[in-house]
PDB file of C-alpha atoms in Angstrom:
ATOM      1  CA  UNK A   2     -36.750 -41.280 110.190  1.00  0.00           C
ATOM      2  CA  UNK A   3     -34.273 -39.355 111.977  1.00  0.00           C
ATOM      3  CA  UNK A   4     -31.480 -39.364 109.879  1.00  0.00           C
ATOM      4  CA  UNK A   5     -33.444 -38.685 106.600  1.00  0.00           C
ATOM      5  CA  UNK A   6     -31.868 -35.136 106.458  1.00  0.00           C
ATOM      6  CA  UNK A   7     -28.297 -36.115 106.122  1.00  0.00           C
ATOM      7  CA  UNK A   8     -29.583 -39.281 103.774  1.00  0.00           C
ATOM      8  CA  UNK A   9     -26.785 -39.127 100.287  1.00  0.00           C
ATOM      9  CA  UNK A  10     -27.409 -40.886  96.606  1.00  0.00           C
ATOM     10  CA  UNK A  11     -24.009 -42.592  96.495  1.00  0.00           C
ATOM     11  CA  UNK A  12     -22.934 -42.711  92.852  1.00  0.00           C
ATOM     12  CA  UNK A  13     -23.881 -46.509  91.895  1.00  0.00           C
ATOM     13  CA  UNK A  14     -27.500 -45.432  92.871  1.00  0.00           C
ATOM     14  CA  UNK A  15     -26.916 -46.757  96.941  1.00  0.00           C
ATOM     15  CA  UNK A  16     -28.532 -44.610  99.738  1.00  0.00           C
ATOM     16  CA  UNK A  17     -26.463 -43.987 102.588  1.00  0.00           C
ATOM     17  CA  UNK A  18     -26.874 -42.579 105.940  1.00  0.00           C
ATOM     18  CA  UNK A  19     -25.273 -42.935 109.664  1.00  0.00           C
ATOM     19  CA  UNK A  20     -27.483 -44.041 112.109  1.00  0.00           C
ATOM     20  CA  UNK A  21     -25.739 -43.545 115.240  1.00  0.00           C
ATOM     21  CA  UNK A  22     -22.271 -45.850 114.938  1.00  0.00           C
ATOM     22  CA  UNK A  23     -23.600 -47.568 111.871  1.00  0.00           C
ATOM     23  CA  UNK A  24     -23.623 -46.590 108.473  1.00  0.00           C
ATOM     24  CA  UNK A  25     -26.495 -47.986 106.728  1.00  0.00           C
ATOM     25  CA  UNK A  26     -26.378 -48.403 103.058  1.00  0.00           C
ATOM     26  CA  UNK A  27     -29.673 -49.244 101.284  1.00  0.00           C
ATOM     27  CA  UNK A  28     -30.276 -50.441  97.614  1.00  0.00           C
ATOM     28  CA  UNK A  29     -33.705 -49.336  96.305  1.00  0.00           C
ATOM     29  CA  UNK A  30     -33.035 -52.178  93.386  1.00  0.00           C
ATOM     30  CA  UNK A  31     -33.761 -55.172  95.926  1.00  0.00           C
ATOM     31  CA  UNK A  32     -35.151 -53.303  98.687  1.00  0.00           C
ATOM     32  CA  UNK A  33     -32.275 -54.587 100.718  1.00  0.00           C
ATOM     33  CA  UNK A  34     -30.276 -52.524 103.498  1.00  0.00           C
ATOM     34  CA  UNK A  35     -26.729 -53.444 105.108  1.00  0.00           C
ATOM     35  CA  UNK A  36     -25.703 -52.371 108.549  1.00  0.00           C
ATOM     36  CA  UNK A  37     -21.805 -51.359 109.080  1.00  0.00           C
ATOM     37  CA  UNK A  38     -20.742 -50.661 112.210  1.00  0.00           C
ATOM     38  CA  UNK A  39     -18.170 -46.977 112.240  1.00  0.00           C
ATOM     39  CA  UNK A  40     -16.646 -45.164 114.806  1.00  0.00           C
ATOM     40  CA  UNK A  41     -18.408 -41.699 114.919  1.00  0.00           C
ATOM     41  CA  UNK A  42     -16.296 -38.793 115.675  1.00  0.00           C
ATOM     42  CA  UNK A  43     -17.835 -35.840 117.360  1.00  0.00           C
ATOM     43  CA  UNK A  44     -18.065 -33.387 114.994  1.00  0.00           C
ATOM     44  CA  UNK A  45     -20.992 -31.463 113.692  1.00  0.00           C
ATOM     45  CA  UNK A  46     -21.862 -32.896 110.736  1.00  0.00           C
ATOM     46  CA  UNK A  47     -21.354 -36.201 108.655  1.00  0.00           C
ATOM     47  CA  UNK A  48     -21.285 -37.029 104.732  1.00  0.00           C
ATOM     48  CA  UNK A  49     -21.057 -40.934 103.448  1.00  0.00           C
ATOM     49  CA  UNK A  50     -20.557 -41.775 100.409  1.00  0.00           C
ATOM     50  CA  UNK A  51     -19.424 -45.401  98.726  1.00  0.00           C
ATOM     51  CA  UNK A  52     -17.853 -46.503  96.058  1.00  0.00           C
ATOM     52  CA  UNK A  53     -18.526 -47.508  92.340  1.00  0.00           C
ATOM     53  CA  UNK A  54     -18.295 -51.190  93.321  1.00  0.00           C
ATOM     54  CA  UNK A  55     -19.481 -50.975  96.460  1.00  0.00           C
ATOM     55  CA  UNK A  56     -16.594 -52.318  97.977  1.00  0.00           C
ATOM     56  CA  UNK A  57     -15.288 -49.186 100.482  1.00  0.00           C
ATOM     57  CA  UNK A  58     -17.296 -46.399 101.961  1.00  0.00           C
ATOM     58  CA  UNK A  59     -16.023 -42.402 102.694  1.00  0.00           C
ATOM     59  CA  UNK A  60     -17.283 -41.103 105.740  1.00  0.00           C
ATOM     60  CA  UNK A  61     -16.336 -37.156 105.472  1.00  0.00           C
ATOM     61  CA  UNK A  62     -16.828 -34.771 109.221  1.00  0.00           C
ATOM     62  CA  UNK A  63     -17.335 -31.333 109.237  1.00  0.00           C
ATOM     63  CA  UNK A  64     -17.353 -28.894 111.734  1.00  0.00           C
ATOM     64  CA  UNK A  65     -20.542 -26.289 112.719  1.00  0.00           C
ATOM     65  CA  UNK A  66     -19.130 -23.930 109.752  1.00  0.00           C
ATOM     66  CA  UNK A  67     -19.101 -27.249 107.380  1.00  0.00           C
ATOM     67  CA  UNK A  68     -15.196 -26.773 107.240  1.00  0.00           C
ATOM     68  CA  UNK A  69     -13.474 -30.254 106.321  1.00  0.00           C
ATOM     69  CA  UNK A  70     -11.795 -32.024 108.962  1.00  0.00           C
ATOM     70  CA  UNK A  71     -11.144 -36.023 108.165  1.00  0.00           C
ATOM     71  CA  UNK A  72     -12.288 -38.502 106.343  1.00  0.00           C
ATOM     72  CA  UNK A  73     -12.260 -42.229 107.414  1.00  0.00           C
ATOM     73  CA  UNK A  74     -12.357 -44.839 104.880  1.00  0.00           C
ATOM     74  CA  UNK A  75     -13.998 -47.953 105.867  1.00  0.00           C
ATOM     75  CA  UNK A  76     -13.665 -51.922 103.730  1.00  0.00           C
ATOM     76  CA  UNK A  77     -17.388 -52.804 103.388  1.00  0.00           C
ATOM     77  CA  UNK A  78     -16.504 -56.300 103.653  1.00  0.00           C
ATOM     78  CA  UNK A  79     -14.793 -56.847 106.446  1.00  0.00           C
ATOM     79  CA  UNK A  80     -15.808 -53.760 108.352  1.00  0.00           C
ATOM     80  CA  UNK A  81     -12.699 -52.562 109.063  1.00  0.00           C
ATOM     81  CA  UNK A  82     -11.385 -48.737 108.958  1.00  0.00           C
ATOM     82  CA  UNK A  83      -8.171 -48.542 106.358  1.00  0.00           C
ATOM     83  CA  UNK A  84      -7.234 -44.984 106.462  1.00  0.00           C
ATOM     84  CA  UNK A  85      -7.998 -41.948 108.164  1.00  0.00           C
ATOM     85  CA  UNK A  86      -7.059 -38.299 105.812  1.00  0.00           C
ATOM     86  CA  UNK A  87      -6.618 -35.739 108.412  1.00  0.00           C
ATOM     87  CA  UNK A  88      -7.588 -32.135 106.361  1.00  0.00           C
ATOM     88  CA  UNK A  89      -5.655 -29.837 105.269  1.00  0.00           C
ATOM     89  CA  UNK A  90      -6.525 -26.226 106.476  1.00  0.00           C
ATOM     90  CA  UNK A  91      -6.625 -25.573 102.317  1.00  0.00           C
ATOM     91  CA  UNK A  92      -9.084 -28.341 101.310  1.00  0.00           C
ATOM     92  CA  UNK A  93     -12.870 -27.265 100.439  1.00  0.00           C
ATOM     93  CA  UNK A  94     -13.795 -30.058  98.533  1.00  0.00           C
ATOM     94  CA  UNK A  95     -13.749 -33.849  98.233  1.00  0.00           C
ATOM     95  CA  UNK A  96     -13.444 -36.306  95.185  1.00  0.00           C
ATOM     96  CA  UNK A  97     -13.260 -40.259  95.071  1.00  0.00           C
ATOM     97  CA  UNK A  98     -11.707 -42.290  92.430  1.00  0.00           C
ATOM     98  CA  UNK A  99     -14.731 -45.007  91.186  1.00  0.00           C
ATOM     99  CA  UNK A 100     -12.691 -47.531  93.562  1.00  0.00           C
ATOM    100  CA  UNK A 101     -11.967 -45.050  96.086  1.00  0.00           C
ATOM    101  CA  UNK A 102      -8.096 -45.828  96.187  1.00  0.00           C
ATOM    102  CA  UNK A 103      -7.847 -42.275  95.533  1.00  0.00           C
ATOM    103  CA  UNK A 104      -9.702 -39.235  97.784  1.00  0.00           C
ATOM    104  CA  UNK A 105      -8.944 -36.073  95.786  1.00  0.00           C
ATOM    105  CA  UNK A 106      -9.205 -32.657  98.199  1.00  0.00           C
ATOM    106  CA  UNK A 107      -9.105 -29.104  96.070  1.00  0.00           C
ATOM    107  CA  UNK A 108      -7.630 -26.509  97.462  1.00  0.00           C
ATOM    108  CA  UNK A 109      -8.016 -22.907  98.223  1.00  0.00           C
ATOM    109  CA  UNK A 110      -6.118 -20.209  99.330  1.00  0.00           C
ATOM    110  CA  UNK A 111      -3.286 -21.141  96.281  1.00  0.00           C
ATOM    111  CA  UNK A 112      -1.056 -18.778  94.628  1.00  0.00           C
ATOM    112  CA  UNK A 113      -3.023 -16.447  91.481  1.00  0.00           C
ATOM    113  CA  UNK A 114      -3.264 -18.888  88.523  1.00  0.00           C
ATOM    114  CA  UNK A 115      -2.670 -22.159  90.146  1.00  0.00           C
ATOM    115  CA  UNK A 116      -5.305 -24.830  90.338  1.00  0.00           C
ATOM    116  CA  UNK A 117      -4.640 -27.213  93.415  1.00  0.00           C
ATOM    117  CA  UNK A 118      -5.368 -30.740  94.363  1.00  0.00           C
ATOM    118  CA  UNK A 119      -4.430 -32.848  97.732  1.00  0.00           C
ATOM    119  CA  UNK A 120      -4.362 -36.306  95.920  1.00  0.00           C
ATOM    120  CA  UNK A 121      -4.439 -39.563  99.049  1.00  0.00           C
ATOM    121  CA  UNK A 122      -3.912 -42.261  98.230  1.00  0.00           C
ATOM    122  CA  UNK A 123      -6.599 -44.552 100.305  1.00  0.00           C
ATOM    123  CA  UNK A 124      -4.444 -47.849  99.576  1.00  0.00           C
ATOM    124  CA  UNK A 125      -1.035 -46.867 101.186  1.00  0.00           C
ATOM    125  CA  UNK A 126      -1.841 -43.287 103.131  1.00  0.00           C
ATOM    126  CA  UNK A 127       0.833 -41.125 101.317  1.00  0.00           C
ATOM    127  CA  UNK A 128      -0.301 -37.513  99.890  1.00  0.00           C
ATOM    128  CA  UNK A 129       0.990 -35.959  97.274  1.00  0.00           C
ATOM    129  CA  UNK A 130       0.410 -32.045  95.710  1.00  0.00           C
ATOM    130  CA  UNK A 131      -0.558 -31.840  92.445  1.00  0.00           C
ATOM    131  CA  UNK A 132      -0.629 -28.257  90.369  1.00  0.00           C
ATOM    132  CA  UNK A 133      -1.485 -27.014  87.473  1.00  0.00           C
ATOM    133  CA  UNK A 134      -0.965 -23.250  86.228  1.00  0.00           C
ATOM    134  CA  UNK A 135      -4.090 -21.410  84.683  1.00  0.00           C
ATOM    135  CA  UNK A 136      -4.404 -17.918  83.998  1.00  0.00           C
ATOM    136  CA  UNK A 137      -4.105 -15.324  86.502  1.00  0.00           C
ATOM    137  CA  UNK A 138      -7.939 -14.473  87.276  1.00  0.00           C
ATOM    138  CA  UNK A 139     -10.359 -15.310  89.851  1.00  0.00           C
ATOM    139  CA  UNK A 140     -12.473 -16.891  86.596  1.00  0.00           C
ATOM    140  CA  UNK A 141     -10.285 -19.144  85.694  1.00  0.00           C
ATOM    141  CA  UNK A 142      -8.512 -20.322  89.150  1.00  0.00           C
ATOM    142  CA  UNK A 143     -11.921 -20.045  91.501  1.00  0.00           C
ATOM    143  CA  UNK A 144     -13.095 -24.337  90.438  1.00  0.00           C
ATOM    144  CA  UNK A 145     -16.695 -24.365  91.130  1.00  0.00           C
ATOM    145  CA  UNK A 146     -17.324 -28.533  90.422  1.00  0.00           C
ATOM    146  CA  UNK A 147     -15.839 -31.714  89.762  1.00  0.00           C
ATOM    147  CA  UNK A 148     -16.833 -34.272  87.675  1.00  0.00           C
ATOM    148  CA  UNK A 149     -16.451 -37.921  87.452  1.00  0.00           C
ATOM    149  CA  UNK A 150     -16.372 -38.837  84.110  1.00  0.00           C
ATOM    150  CA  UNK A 151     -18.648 -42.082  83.489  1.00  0.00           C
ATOM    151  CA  UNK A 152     -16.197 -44.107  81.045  1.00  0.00           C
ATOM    152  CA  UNK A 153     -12.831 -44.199  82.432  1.00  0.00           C
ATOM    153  CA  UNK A 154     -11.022 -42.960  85.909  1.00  0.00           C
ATOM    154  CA  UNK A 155     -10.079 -39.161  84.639  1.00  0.00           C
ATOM    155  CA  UNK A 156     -12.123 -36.257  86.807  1.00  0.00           C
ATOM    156  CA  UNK A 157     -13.368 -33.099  85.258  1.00  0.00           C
ATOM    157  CA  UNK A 158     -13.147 -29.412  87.331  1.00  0.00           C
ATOM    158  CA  UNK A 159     -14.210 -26.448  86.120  1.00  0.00           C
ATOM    159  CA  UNK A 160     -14.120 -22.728  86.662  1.00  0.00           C
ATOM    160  CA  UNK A 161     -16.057 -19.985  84.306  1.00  0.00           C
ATOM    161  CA  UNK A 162     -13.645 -19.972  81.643  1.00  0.00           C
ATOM    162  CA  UNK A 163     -11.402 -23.037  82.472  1.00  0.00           C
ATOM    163  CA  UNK A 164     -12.057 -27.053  81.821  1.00  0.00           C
ATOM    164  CA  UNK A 165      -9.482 -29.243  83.421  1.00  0.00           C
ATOM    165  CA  UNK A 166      -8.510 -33.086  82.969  1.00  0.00           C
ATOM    166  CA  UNK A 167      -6.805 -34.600  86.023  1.00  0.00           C
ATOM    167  CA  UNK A 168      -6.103 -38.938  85.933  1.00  0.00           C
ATOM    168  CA  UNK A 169      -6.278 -41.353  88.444  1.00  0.00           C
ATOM    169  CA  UNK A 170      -3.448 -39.802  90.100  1.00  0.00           C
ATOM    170  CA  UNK A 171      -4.796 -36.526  89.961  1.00  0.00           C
ATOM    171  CA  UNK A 172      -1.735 -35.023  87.076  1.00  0.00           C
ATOM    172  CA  UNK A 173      -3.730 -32.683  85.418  1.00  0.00           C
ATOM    173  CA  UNK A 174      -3.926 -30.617  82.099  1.00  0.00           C
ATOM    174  CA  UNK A 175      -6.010 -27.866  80.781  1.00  0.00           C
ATOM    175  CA  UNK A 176      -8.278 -29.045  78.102  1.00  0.00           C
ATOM    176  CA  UNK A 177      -9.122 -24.734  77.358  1.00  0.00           C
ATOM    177  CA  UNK A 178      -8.855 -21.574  79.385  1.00  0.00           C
ATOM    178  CA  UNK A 179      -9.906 -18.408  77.460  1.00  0.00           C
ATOM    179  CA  UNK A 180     -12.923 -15.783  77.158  1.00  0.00           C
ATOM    180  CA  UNK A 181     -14.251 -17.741  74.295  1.00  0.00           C
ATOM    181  CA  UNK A 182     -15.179 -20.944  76.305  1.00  0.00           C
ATOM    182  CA  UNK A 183     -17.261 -21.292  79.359  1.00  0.00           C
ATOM    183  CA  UNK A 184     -18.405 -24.337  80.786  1.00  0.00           C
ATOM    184  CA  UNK A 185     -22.222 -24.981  81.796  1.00  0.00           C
ATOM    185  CA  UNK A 186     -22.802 -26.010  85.089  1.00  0.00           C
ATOM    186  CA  UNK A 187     -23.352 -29.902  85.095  1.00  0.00           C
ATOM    187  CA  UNK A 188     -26.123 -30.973  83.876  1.00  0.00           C
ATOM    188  CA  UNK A 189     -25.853 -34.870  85.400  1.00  0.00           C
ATOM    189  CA  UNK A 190     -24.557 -35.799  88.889  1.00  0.00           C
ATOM    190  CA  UNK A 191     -22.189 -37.907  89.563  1.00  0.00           C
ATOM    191  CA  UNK A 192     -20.489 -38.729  86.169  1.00  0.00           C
ATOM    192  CA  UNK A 193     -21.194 -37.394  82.633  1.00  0.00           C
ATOM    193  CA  UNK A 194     -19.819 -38.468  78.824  1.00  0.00           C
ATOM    194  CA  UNK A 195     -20.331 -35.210  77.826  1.00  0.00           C
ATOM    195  CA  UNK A 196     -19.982 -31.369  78.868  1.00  0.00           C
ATOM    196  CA  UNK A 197     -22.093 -28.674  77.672  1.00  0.00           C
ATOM    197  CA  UNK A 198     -20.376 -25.305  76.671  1.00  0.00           C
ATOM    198  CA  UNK A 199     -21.187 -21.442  76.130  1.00  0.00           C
ATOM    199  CA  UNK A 200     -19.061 -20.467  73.161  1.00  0.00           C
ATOM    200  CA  UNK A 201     -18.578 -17.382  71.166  1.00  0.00           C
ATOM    201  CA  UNK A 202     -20.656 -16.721  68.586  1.00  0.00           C
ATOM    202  CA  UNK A 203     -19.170 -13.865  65.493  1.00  0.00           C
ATOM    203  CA  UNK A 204     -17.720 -11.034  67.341  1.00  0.00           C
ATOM    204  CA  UNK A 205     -19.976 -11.144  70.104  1.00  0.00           C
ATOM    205  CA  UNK A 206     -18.109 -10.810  73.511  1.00  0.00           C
ATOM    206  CA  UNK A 207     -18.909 -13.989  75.702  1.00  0.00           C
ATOM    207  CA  UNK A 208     -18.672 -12.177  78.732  1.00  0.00           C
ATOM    208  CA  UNK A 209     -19.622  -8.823  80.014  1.00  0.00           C
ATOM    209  CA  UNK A 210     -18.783  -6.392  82.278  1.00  0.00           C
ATOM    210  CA  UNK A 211     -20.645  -4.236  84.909  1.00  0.00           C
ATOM    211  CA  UNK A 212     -18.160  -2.304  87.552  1.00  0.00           C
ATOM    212  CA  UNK A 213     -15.508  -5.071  87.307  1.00  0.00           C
ATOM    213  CA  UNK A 214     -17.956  -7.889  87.623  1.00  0.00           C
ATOM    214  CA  UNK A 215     -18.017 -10.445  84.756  1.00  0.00           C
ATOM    215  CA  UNK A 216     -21.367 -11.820  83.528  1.00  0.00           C
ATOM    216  CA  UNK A 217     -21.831 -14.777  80.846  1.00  0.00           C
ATOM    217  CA  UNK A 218     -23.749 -13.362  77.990  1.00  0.00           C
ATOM    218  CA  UNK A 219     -26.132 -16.921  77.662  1.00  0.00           C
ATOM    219  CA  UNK A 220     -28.585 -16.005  75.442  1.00  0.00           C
ATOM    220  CA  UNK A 221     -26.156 -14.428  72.712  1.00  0.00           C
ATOM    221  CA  UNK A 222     -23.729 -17.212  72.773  1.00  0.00           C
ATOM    222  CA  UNK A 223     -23.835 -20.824  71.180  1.00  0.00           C
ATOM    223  CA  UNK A 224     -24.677 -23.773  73.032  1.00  0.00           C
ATOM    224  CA  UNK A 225     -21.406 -26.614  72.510  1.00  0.00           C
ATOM    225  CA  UNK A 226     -22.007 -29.910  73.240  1.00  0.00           C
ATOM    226  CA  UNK A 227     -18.030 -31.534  74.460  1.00  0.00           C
ATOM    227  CA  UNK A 228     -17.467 -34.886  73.879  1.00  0.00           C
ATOM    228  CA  UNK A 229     -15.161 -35.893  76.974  1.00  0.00           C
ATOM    229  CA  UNK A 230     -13.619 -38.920  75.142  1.00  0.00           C
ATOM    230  CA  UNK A 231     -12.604 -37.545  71.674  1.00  0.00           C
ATOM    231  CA  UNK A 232     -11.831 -34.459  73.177  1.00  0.00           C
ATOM    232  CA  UNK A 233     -13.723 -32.310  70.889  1.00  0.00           C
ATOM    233  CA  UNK A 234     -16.677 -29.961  70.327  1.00  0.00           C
ATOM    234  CA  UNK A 235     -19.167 -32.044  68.117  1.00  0.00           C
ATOM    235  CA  UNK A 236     -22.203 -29.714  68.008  1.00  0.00           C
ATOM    236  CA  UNK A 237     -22.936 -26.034  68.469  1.00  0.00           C
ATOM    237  CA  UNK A 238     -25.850 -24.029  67.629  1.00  0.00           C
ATOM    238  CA  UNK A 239     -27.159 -21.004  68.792  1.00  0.00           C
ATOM    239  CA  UNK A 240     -28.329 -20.920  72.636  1.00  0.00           C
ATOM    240  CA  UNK A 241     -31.715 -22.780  72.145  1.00  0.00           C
ATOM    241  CA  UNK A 242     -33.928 -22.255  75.338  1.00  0.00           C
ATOM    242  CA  UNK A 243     -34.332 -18.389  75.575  1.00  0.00           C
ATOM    243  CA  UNK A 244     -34.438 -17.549  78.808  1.00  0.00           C
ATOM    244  CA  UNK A 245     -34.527 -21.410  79.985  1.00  0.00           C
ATOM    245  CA  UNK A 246     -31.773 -23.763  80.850  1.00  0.00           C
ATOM    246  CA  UNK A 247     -30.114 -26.964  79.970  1.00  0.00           C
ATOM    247  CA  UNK A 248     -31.182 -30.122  81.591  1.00  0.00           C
ATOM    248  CA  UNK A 249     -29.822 -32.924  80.229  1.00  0.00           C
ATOM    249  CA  UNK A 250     -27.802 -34.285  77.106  1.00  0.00           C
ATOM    250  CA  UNK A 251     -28.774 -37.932  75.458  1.00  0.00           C
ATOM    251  CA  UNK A 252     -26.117 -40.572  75.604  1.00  0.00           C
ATOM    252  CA  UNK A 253     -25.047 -40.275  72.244  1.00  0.00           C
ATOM    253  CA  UNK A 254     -24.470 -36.320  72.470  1.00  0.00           C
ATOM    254  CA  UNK A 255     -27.499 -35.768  69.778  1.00  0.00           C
ATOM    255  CA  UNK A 256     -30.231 -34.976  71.735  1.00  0.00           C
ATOM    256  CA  UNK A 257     -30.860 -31.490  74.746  1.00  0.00           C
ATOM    257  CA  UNK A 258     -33.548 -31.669  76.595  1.00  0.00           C
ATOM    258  CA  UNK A 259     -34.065 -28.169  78.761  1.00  0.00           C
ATOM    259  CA  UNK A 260     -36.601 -25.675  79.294  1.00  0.00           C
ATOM    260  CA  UNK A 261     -37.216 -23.050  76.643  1.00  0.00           C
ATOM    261  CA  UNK A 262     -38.705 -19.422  78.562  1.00  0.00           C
ATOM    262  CA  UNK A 263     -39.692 -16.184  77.759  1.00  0.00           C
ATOM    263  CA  UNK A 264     -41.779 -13.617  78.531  1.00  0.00           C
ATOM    264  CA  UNK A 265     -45.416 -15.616  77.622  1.00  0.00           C
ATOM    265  CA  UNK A 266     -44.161 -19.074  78.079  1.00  0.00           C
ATOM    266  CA  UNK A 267     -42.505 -21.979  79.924  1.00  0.00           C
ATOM    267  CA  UNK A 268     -42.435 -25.553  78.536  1.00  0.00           C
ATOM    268  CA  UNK A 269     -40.219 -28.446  78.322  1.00  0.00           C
ATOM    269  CA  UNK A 270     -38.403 -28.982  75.094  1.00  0.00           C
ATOM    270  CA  UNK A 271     -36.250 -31.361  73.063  1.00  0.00           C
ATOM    271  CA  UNK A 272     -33.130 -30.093  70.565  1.00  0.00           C
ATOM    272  CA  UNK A 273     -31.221 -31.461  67.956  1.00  0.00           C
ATOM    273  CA  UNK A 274     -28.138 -30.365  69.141  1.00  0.00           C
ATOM    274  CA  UNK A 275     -26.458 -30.396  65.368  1.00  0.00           C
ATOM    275  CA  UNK A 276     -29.450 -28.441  63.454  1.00  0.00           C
ATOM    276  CA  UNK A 277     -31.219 -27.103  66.310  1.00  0.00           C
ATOM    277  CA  UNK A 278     -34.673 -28.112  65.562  1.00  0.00           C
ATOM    278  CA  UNK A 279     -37.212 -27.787  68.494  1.00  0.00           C
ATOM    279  CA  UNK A 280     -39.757 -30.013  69.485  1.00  0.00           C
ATOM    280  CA  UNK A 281     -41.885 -28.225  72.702  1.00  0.00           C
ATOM    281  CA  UNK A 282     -44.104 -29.864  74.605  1.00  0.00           C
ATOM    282  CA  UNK A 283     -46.301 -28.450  77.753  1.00  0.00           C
ATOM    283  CA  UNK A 284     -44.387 -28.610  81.012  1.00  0.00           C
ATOM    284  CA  UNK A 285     -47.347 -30.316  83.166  1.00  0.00           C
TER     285      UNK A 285
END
């Protein structure tokens, strides 16, 4: 009971949590648990996290403030700690490979238009810096998530207006960066096949302004759907849900579910997302 509040859905559907010097990792498939003992360092706060196979385990500390300071990485199987990733006084966010060979820190404080990574490698414990240039605004630098994507080892970040592919080894590319594209926030944790987008629709601007702050104009915009393996947009209609939200995409990219709103209304809703055809039914 006492560590429910730092409890974390590790992305093959494990909970884990650190009870004292253990960190206990519980399968709700087969009601099971397994106990590994870690050496806790005395910092604040703790995150855990394991990987796709279940093989290794991330234990991430933070200070009172929730600033990154180190990450152990711990063999499941033997119990034994193979690396330790010191932080860098830049990183803000972690990422794990599915096999967690590779721990993938972003980075603030970089230069204007240059997206940053810290790439360790868990295996060996050598780091390496890996850049990539975007345009020279806090829209397109400022990465608000990463993604895992579900099919193959490639992550996913994303600003307002900028998508970005980085590999295993975290060498990345921009897959678009431009006022006509703006990326949803994710709709599915950890991994996703696909990525929802805001793009323009006629002349209408995507974005506005309002004293030098940038807003994304939803409602008059089309909803994309962005198929992360062919690389393409393979749907867009016009923004479906009024003043709702997108929920969720179907595996095969054909199907939103989301929440249409307005003024009278709420209720759940499914869209074709090639003809946009509604089918609403009540939110209870």
């Amino acid at each position: 009971d006492k560590s429910l509040n730092s409890v974390c859905l590790a992305p093959n559907d494990l909970l884990c949590w650190v009870d004292g010097n253990n960190l206990v990792i519980f399968s709700p498939d087969n009601q099971s648990q397994t106990v590994h003992p870690i050496t806790l360092a005395k910092y604040a706060h703790t995150g855990e996290t394991v990987s796709n196979d279940g093989k290794r385990a991330a234990v991430e500390h933070y200070d009172y403030e929730y600033e990154p300071k180190k990450v152990e990485i711990y063999d499941l199987k033997s119990d034994k700690l193979i690396q330790t990733y010191q932080s860098n006084k830049d990183d803000s966010s972690y990422c794990y490979s599915k096999d967690m060979s590779r721990l993938y820190a972003l980075q603030d404080n970089t230069k204007d238009g240059v997206v940053a990574l810290r790439v360790f490698n868990c295996d060996t414990g050598s780091t390496e810096l890996k850049t990539v240039n975007v345009k020279k605004d806090d829209r397109s630098s400022d990465i608000d998530h990463i993604v895992t994507s579900s099919y193959s080892d490639d992550i996913y970040l994303q600003s307002d207006t900028a998508l970005i592919k980085a590999d295993r080894d975290g060498n990345m590319s921009v897959v678009f960066n431009d006022d006509d594209h703006a990326p949803d926030w994710p709709y599915s944790y950890p991994s996703a096949e696909f990525y929802a987008l805001y793009t323009k629709k006629g002349s209408n601007d995507l974005f506005e302004e309002d004293d030098g702050d940038y807003y994304l104009n939803e409602e008059d915009a089309n909803l994309s759907i962005y198929d992360l393996k062919s690389d393409k947009i393979i749907s867009s209609i016009a923004f479906p849900f009024g003043d709702g939200y997108l929920g969720d995409i179907s595996h095969d990219g054909g199907i939103m579910l989301g929440t249409y709103s307005d003024d009278d209304k709420s209720s759940a809703c499914l869209v074709d997302a090639k003809t946009g055809a509604k089918s609403e039914f009540d939110s209870h």
